XYZ file of C-alpha atoms in Angstrom:
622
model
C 0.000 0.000 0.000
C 1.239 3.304 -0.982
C -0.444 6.244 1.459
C -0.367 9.316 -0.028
C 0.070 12.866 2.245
C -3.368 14.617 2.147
C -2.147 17.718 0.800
C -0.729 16.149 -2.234
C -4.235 14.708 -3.562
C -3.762 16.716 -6.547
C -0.597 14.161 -7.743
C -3.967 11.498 -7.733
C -6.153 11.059 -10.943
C -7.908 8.718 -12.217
C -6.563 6.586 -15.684
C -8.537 7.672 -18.396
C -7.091 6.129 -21.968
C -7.920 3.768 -24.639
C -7.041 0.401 -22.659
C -9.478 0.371 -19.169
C -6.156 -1.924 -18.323
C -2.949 0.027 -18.434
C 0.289 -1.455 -18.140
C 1.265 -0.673 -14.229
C 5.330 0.484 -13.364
C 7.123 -0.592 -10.370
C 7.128 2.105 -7.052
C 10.843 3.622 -7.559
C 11.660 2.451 -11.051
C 12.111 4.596 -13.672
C 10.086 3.460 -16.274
C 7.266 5.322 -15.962
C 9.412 8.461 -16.108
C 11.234 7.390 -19.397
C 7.463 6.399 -20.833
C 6.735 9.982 -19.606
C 9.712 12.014 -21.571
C 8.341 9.877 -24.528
C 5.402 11.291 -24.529
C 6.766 14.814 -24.054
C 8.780 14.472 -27.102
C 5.761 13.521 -28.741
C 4.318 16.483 -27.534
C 6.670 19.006 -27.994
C 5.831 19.181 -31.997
C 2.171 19.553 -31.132
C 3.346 22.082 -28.711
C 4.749 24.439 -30.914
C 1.913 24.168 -33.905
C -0.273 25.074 -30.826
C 1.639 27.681 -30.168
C 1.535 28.970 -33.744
C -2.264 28.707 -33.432
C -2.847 30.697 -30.609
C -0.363 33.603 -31.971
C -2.403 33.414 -35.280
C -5.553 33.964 -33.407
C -3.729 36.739 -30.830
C -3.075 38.770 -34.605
C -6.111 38.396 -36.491
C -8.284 41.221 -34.764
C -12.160 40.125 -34.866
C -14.917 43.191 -34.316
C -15.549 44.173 -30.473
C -19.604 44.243 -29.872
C -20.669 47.282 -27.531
C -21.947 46.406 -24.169
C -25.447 45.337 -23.703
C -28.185 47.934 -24.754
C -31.234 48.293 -22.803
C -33.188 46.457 -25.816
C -30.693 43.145 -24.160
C -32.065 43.507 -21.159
C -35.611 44.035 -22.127
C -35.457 40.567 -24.424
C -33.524 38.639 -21.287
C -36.101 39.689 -18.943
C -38.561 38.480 -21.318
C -37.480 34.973 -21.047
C -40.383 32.973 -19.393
C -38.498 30.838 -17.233
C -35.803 31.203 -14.454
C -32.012 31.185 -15.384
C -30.065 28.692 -13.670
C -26.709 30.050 -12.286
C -24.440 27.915 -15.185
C -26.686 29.726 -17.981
C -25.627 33.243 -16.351
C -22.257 32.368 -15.965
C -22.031 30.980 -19.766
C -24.107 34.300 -20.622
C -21.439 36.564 -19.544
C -17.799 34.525 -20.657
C -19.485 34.596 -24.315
C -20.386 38.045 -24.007
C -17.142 39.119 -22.347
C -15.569 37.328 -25.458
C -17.588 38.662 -28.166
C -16.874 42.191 -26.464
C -13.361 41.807 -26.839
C -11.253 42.423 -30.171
C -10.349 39.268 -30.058
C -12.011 36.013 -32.603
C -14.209 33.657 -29.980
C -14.063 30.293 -30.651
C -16.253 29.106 -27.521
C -17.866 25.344 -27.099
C -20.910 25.440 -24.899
C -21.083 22.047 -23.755
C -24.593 21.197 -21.723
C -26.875 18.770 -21.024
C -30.213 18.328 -23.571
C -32.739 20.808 -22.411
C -30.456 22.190 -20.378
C -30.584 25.671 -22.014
C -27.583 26.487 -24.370
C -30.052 27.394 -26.857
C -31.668 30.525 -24.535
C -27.848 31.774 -23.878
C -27.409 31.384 -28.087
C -30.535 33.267 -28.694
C -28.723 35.828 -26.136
C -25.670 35.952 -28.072
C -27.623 36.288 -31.423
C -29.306 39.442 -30.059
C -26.372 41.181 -28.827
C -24.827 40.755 -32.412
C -27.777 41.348 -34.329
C -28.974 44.908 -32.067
C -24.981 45.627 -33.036
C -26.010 46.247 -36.293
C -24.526 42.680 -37.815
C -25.753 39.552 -38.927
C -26.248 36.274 -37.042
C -26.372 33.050 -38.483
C -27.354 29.851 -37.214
C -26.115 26.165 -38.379
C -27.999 23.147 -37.584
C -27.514 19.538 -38.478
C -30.767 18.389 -39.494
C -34.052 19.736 -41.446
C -36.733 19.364 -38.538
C -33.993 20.936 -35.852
C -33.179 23.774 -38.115
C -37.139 24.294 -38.654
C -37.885 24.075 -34.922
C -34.766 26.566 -34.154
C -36.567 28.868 -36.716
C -40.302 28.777 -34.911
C -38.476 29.133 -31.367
C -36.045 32.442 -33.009
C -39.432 33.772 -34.477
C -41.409 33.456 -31.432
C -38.453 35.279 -29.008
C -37.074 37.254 -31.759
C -39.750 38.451 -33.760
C -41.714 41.022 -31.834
C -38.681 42.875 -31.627
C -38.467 43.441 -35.220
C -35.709 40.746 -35.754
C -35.552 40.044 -39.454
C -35.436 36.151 -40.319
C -35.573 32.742 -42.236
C -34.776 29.522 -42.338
C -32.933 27.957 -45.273
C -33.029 24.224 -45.484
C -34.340 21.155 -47.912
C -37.953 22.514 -46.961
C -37.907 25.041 -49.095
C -38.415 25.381 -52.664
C -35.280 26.589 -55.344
C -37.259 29.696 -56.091
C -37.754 30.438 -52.192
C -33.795 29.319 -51.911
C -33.122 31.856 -53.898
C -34.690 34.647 -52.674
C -33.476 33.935 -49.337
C -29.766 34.500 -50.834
C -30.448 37.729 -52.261
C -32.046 38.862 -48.885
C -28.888 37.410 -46.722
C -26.752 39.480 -49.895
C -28.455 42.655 -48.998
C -28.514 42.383 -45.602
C -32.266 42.406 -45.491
C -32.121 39.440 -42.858
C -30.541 40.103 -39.169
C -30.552 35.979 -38.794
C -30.565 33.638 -40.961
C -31.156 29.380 -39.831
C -29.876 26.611 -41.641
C -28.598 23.326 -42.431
C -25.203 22.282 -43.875
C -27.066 23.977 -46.950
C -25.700 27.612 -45.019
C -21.932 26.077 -45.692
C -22.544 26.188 -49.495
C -20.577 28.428 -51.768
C -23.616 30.695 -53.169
C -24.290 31.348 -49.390
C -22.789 34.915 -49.154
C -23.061 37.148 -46.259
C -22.952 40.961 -46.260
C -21.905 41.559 -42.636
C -21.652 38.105 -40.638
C -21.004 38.822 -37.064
C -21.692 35.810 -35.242
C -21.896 32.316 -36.304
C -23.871 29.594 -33.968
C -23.040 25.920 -34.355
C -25.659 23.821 -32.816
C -25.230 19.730 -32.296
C -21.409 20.609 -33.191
C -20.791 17.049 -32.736
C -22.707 16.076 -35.676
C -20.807 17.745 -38.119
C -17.421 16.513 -39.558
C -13.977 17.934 -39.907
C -14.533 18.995 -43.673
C -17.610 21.015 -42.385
C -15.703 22.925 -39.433
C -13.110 23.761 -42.039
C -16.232 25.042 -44.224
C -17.287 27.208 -41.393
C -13.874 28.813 -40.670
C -13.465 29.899 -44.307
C -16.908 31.766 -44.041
C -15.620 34.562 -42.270
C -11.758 34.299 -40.518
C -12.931 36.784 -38.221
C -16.323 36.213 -36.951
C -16.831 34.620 -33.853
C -17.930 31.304 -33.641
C -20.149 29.629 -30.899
C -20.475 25.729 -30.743
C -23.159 24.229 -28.927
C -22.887 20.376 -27.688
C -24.302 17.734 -25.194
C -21.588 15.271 -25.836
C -18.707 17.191 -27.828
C -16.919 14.809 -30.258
C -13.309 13.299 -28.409
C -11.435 15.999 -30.681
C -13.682 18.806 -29.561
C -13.646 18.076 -26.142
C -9.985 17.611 -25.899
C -8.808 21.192 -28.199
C -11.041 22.820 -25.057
C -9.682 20.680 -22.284
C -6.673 21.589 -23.847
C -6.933 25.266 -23.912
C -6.898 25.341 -27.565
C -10.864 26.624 -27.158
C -12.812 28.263 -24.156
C -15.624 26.299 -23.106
C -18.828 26.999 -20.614
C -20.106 24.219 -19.234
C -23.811 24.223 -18.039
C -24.333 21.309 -15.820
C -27.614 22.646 -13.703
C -30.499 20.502 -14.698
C -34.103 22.343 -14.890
C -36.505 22.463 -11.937
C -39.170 19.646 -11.468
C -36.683 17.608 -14.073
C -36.314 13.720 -13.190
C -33.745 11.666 -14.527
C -34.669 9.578 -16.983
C -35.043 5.788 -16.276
C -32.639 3.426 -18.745
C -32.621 0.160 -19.421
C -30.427 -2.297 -21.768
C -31.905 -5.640 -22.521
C -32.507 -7.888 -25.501
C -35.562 -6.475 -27.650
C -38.261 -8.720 -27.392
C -42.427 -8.244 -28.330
C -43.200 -8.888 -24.997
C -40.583 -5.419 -23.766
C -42.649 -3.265 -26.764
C -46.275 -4.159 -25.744
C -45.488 -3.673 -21.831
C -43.700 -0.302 -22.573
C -46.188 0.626 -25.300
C -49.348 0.031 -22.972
C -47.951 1.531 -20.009
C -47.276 5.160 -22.115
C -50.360 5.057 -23.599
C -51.934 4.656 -20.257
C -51.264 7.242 -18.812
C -51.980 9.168 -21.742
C -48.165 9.692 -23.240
C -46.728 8.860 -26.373
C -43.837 6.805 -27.567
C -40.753 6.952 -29.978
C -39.641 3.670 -31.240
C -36.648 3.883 -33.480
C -35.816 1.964 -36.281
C -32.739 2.945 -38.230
C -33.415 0.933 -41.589
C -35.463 3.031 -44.257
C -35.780 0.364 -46.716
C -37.658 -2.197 -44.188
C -38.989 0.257 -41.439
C -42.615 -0.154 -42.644
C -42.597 -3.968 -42.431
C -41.145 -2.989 -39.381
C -44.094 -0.588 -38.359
C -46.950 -3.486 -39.079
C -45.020 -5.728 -36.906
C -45.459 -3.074 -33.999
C -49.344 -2.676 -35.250
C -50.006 -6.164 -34.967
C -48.040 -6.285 -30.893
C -50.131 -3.255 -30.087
C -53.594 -3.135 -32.035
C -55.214 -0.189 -30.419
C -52.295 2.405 -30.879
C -52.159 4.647 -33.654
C -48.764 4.882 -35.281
C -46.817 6.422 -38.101
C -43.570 6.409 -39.358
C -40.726 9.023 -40.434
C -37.435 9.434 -42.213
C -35.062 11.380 -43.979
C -35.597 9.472 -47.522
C -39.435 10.352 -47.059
C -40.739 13.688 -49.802
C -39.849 16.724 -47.231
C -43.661 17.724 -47.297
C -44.534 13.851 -46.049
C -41.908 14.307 -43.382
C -43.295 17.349 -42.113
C -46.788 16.043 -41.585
C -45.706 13.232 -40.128
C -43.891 15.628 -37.483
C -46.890 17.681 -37.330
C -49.134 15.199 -36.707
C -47.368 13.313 -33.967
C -46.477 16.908 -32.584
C -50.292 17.266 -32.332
C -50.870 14.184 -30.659
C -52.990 12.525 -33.974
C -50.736 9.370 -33.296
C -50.069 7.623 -30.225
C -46.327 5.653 -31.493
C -44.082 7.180 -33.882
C -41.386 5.279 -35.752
C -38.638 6.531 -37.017
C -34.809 6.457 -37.701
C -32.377 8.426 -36.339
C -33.706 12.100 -37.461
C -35.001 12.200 -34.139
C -32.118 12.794 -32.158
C -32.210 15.972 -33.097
C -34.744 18.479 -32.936
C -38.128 16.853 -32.439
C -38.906 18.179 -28.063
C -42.227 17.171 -27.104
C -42.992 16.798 -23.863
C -46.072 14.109 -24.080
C -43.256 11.734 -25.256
C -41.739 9.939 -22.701
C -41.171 5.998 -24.032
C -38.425 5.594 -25.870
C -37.552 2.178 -27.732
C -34.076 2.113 -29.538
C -34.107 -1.191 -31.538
C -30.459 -2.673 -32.164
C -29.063 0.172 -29.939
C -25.403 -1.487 -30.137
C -24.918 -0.085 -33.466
C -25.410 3.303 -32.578
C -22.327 5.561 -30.974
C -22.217 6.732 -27.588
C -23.356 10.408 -27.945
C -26.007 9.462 -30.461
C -27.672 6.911 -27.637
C -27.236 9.955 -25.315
C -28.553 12.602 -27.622
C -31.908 9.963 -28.260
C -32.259 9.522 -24.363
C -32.544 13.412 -23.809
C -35.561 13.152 -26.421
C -38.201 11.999 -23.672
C -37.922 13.566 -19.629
C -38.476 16.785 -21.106
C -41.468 17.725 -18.012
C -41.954 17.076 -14.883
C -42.909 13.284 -15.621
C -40.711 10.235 -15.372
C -39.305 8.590 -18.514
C -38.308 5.582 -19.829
C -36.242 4.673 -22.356
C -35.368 0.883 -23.516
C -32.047 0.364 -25.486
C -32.142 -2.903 -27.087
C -29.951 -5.538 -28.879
C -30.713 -8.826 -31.159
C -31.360 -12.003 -28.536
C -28.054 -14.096 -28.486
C -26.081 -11.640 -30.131
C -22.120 -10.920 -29.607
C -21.661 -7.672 -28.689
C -18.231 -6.271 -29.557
C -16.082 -4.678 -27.225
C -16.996 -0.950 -28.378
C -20.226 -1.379 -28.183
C -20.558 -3.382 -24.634
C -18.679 -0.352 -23.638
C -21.033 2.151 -24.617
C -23.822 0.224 -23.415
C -22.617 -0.202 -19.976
C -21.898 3.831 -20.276
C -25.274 4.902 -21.055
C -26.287 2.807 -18.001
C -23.776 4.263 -15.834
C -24.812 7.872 -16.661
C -28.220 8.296 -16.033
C -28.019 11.042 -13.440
C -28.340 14.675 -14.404
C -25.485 16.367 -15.972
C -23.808 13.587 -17.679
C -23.346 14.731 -21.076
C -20.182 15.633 -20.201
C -19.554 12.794 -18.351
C -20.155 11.072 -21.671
C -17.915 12.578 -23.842
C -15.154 11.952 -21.564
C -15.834 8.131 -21.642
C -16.624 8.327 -25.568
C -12.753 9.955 -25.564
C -11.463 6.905 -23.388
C -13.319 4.427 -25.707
C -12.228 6.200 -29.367
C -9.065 7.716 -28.324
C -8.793 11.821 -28.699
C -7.844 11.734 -32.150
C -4.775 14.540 -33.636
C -5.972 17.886 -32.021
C -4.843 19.249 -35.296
C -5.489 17.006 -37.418
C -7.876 13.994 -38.115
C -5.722 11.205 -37.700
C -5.548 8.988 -34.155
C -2.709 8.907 -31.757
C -1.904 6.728 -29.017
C 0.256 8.328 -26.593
C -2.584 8.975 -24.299
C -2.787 5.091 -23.070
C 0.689 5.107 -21.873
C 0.095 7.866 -19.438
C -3.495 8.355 -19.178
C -5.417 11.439 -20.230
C -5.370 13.479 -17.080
C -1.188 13.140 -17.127
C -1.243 13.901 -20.981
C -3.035 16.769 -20.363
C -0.465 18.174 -17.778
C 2.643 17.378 -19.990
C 0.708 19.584 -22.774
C 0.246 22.389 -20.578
C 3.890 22.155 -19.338
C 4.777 22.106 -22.822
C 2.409 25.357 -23.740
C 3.784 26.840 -20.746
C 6.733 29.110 -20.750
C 8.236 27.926 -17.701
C 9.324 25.118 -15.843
C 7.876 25.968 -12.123
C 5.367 22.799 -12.534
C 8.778 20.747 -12.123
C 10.226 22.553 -9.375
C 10.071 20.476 -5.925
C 10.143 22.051 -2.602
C 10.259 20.202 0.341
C 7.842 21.246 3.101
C 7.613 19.871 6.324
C 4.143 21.536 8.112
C 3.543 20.190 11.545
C -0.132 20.297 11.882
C -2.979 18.763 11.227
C -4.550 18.927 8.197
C -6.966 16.452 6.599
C -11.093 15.630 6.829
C -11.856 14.215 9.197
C -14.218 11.289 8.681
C -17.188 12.640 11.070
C -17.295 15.919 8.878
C -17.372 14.522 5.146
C -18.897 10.485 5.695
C -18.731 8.985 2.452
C -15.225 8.242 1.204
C -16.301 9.491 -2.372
C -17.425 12.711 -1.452
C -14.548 13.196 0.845
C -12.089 12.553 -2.173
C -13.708 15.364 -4.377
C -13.676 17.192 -1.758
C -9.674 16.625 -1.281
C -9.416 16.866 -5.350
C -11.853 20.422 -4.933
C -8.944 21.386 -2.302
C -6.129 20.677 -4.087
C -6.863 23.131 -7.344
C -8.261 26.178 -5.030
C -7.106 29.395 -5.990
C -6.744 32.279 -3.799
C -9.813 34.332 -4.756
C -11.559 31.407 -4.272
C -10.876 30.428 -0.552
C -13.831 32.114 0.955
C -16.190 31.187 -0.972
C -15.258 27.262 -1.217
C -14.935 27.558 2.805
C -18.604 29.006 2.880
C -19.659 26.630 0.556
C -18.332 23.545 2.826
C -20.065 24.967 5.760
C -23.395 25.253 3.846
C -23.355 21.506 2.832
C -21.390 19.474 5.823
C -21.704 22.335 8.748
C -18.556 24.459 10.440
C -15.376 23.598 9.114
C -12.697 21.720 11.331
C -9.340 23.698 11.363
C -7.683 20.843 10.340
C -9.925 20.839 6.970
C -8.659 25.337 6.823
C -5.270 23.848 7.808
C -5.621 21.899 4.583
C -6.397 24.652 2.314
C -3.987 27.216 3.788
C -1.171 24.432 3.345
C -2.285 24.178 -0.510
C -2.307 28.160 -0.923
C 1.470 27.604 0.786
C 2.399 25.745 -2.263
C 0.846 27.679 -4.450
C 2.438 30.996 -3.148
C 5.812 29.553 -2.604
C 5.893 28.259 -7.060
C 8.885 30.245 -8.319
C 10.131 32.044 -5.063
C 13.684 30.151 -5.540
C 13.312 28.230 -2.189
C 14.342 24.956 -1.578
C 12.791 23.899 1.393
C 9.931 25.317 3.795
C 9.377 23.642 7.314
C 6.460 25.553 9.852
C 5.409 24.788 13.199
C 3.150 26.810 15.709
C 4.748 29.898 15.837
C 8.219 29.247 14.339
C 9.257 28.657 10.404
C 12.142 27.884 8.719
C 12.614 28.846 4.147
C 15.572 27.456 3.224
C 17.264 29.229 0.303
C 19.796 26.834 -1.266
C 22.559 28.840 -1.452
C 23.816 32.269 -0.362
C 24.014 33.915 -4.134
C 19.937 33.211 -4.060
C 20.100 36.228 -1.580
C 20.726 38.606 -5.018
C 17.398 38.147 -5.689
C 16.038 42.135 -4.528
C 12.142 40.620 -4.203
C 13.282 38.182 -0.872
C 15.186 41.060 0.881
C 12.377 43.516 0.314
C 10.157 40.939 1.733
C 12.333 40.035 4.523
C 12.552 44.417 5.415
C 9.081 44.319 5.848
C 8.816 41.562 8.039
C 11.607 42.080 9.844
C 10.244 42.432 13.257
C 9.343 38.635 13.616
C 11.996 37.435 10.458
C 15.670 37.426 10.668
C 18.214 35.780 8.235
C 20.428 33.097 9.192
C 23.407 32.359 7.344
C 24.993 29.148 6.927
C 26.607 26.595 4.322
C 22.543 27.769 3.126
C 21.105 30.949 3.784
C 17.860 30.202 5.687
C 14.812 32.964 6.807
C 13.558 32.015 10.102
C 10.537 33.774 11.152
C 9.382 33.877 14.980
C 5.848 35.069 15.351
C 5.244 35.344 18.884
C 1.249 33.830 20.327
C 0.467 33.297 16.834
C -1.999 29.907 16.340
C -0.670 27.639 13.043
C -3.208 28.999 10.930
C -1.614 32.720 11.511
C 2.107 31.517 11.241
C 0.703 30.268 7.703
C -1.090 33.486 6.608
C 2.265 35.411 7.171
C 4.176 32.854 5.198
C 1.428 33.182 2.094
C 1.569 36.673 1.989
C 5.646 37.161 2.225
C 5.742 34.315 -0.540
C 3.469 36.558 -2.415
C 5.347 39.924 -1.743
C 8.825 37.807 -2.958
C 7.140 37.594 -6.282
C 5.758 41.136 -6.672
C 7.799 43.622 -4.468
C 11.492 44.767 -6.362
C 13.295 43.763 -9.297
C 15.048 40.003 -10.067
């Protein structure tokens, strides 16, 4: 057993990679540290392009929008429900980027339902009252069309100009649209991949929405960057693709995250079993009971209505109809319609539902052969039904005797794992483990992430983006106090570790507030548990102040420098002037400060020791 000092949890993380079975390195060896410079010379290449990016993005100057008008607030107040606290804080990082000369390139990753398009429709305002034009890309027909009646509903009455361009309308209606987006006689313009074509031309883009940015592929993105190199760009995504996620876990892209789920919203109730008649009629019945409807989806056009008679002749007394893409577009949309206004009880269909179609009478889902769909697609179909305030159910099936593969057992057991609110994100980061991230500049796969794990990968980029080295410096401290949770404060051992993960990244602006917060959810906070966090602020403080070692006790502490010539630094001996009523220096074969602070409790002798590590990095010159 290896025990671990409680104020180094942050050198724990869990091994996220391609292989759920990594190859494990002897305690003291070096292995794992040659695996490690591996990877960082694997890195270093990506490193620099990365580097390149960001300076290309730093030079191209975007437009700056104005702050918020008093139209803004007149259209945010109008919003009919509540904003949770994530939708305000997403709300103001994309409009403290858009207000800033610089290109955004933010993902707003968030649940289904969980409001990303209300802080679009936000964004979309501010550009368009700006005088410039929005535009809004969607992957599918019936999404684009339902983005289109929501925009004209919350848009409209304030004389927002708009239209939707997708397969739905005719060549002649195409075409006018164009000239109107041309002449800038439309503030906002909705779309499919149709938007991305090369007669699309815009007379004064200012914003571009990407909604479902998962869904569309590499060639697309490219598409969407050569629009306009300096409009800013705002992707929306439950379950960003493993690329996506990891250029914004990466710092190549900001990203919100909105992971508040809805009031009155229950978790939706999975299940994976073998499909059977006897699964459809009980799930069937039991919707229709209680006067619901139900999705069934069957992703095979050319048999679907065999498919739908077999259903008819299980369940008799429902009334059902079927949809899909290869269906005439005015067929499609009455089918939509009429299951929208409840004229059918079961609707089958292929995929097209997974996104776009929200109604909240639906709440049975049935995914036939559900191991032959990808992890973010079964998560995107599952946030279809659970839309209210009633409980859902959704049934992902496979064939009876059937061999799974290995992939798709995986993402089976995921979507069972993840039912609780908030997983979307959860999600991606298990669809990243299972596919591998994939070239962050590129399309092709690497594999260096499976030697060290994602987590570690991560830090050796950042080390590698950084500029210097103070992630590898070591200090040795030696604090006598106590400092850990205790086990009658935080009970459950899981909880306790985020709480010792939460610990070890505080910053110091947030200290208060995460010590308010702890006292809110468990009660007062033990000193040992403020011991903790002031010994992580220590470290934090201390990064870069060219000590060597730093041992405290109650009242008395010892920073050893390494070496008398560190003593030409001007910052240390400005810092030692001004605390030189309870600091002297003591010189030996290493020049040492010894502070003696006189009735002062632990927790003060380590508030004086934060703030003169702070002073050596601001006060004087090097």
């Amino acid at each position: 057993t290896l025990y671990v000092p409680c104020d180094q949890m942050d050198t724990i993380a869990k091994y996220s990679g391609v292989d759920n079975k990594p190859r494990l390195n002897k305690l003291g060896g070096k292995e794992f540290e040659k695996i490690k410079q591996r990877v960082k010379n694997q890195i270093k290449k990506m490193a620099f392009d990365l580097k390149e990016l960001y300076a290309q993005r730093e030079s191209r100057k975007g437009y700056a929008f104005n702050k918020d008008s008093p139209l803004q607030k007149e259209f945010e107040d109008a919003f009919e429900f509540e904003e949770t606290e994530d939708q305000l804080t997403s709300i103001a990082e994309i409009k403290k980027d858009m207000e800033s000369p610089l290109i955004m390139d933010r993902l707003l990753c968030g649940d289904v339902g969980y409001g990303k398009t209300e802080v679009a429709l936000r964004a979309a305002f501010k550009a368009i009252v700006d005088g410039k034009q929005a535009a809004l890309l969607a992957p599918t027909t019936i999404l684009s069309q339902q983005h289109y009646n929501l925009c004209r509903k919350r848009l409209g009455q304030y004389g927002v100009r708009l239209d939707v361009l997708n397969r739905f309308k005719s060549r002649k209606e195409q075409k006018e649209i164009l000239d109107k987006i041309r002449q800038k006689q439309l503030d906002l313009i909705i779309g499919t991949h149709r938007l991305l074509s090369g007669d699309v031309k815009f007379n004064d883009l200012g914003l571009l929405i990407v909604d479902e940015e998962q869904r569309f592929g590499v060639e697309h993105k490219e598409r969407v960057k050569n629009i306009n190199k300096s409009v800013d760009v705002l992707s929306l995504s439950a379950t960003p693709i493993p690329r996506t996620l990891h250029m914004s876990l990466s710092g190549i892209r900001d990203i919100s995250i909105i992971d508040t789920p809805p009031s009155e919203r229950l978790p939706v109730q999975t299940y994976v079993l073998e499909y059977s008649e006897g699964i459809v009629y009980d799930a069937v019945s039991r919707e229709l009971a209680r006067g619901g409807q139900v999705f069934i989806l069957y992703n095979r056009t050319e048999s679907i209505e065999s498919f739908a008679l077999k259903i008819s002749q299980i369940v008799p007394y429902a009334k059902i109809i079927t949809a899909h893409g290869q269906m005439r577009e005015d067929a499609l949309e009455n089918a939509v319609e009429a299951f929208y206004k409840g004229n059918a009880d079961v609707l089958i269909c292929t995929t097209i539902i997974e996104n776009g179609i929200d109604i909240a009478n639906v709440n049975t889902l049935i995914v036939y052969e559900a191991d032959r769909l990808g992890l973010s697609q079964l998560y995107q179909l599952r946030g279809r039904v659970g839309r209210g305030n009633r409980l859902a159910h959704v049934y992902f099936t496979y064939m009876p005797q059937k061999v799974l593969t290995e992939n798709a057992y995986k993402r089976l057991k995921a979507i069972m794992e993840y039912t609780e609110f908030g997983s979307g994100f959860k999600i991606a980061i298990r669809d990243l483990e299972i596919r591998g991230a994939g070239s962050v500049l590129g399309a092709r796969q690497h594999g260096h992430i499976e030697n060290v794990g994602y987590d570690m990968y991560l830090k050796l980029l950042r080390q590698s983006m950084s500029d210097d080295n103070l992630q590898e410096e070591q200090i040795d401290f030696d604090i006598a106090a106590d400092a850990y949770i205790p086990e009658k404060y935080i009970e459950e051992n899981a909880h306790r570790m985020k709480v010792y993960q939460r610990i070890a990244m505080t910053d110091f602006e947030e200290k208060d507030e995460f010590i308010r917060e702890l006292a809110d959810i468990y009660g007062e906070v033990p000193q040992a548990v403020i011991n903790l966090i002031n010994i992580r602020l220590l470290k934090l403080a201390a990064k870069g102040s060219n000590v060597q070692s730093v041992t405290v006790k109650v009242g008395k502490a010892e920073i050893t420098l390494g070496g008398i010539e560190k003593l030409q630094d001007n910052r240390i001996l400005d810092a030692v002037e001004k605390y030189s009523d309870i600091c002297s220096l003591k010189f030996t074969d290493k020049a040492q400060i010894v502070f003696n602070i006189k009735k002062a409790d632990f927790q003060k002798t380590l508030e004086i020791l934060i703030d003169f590590f702070i002073k050596t990095k601001t006060v004087g010159k090097n």
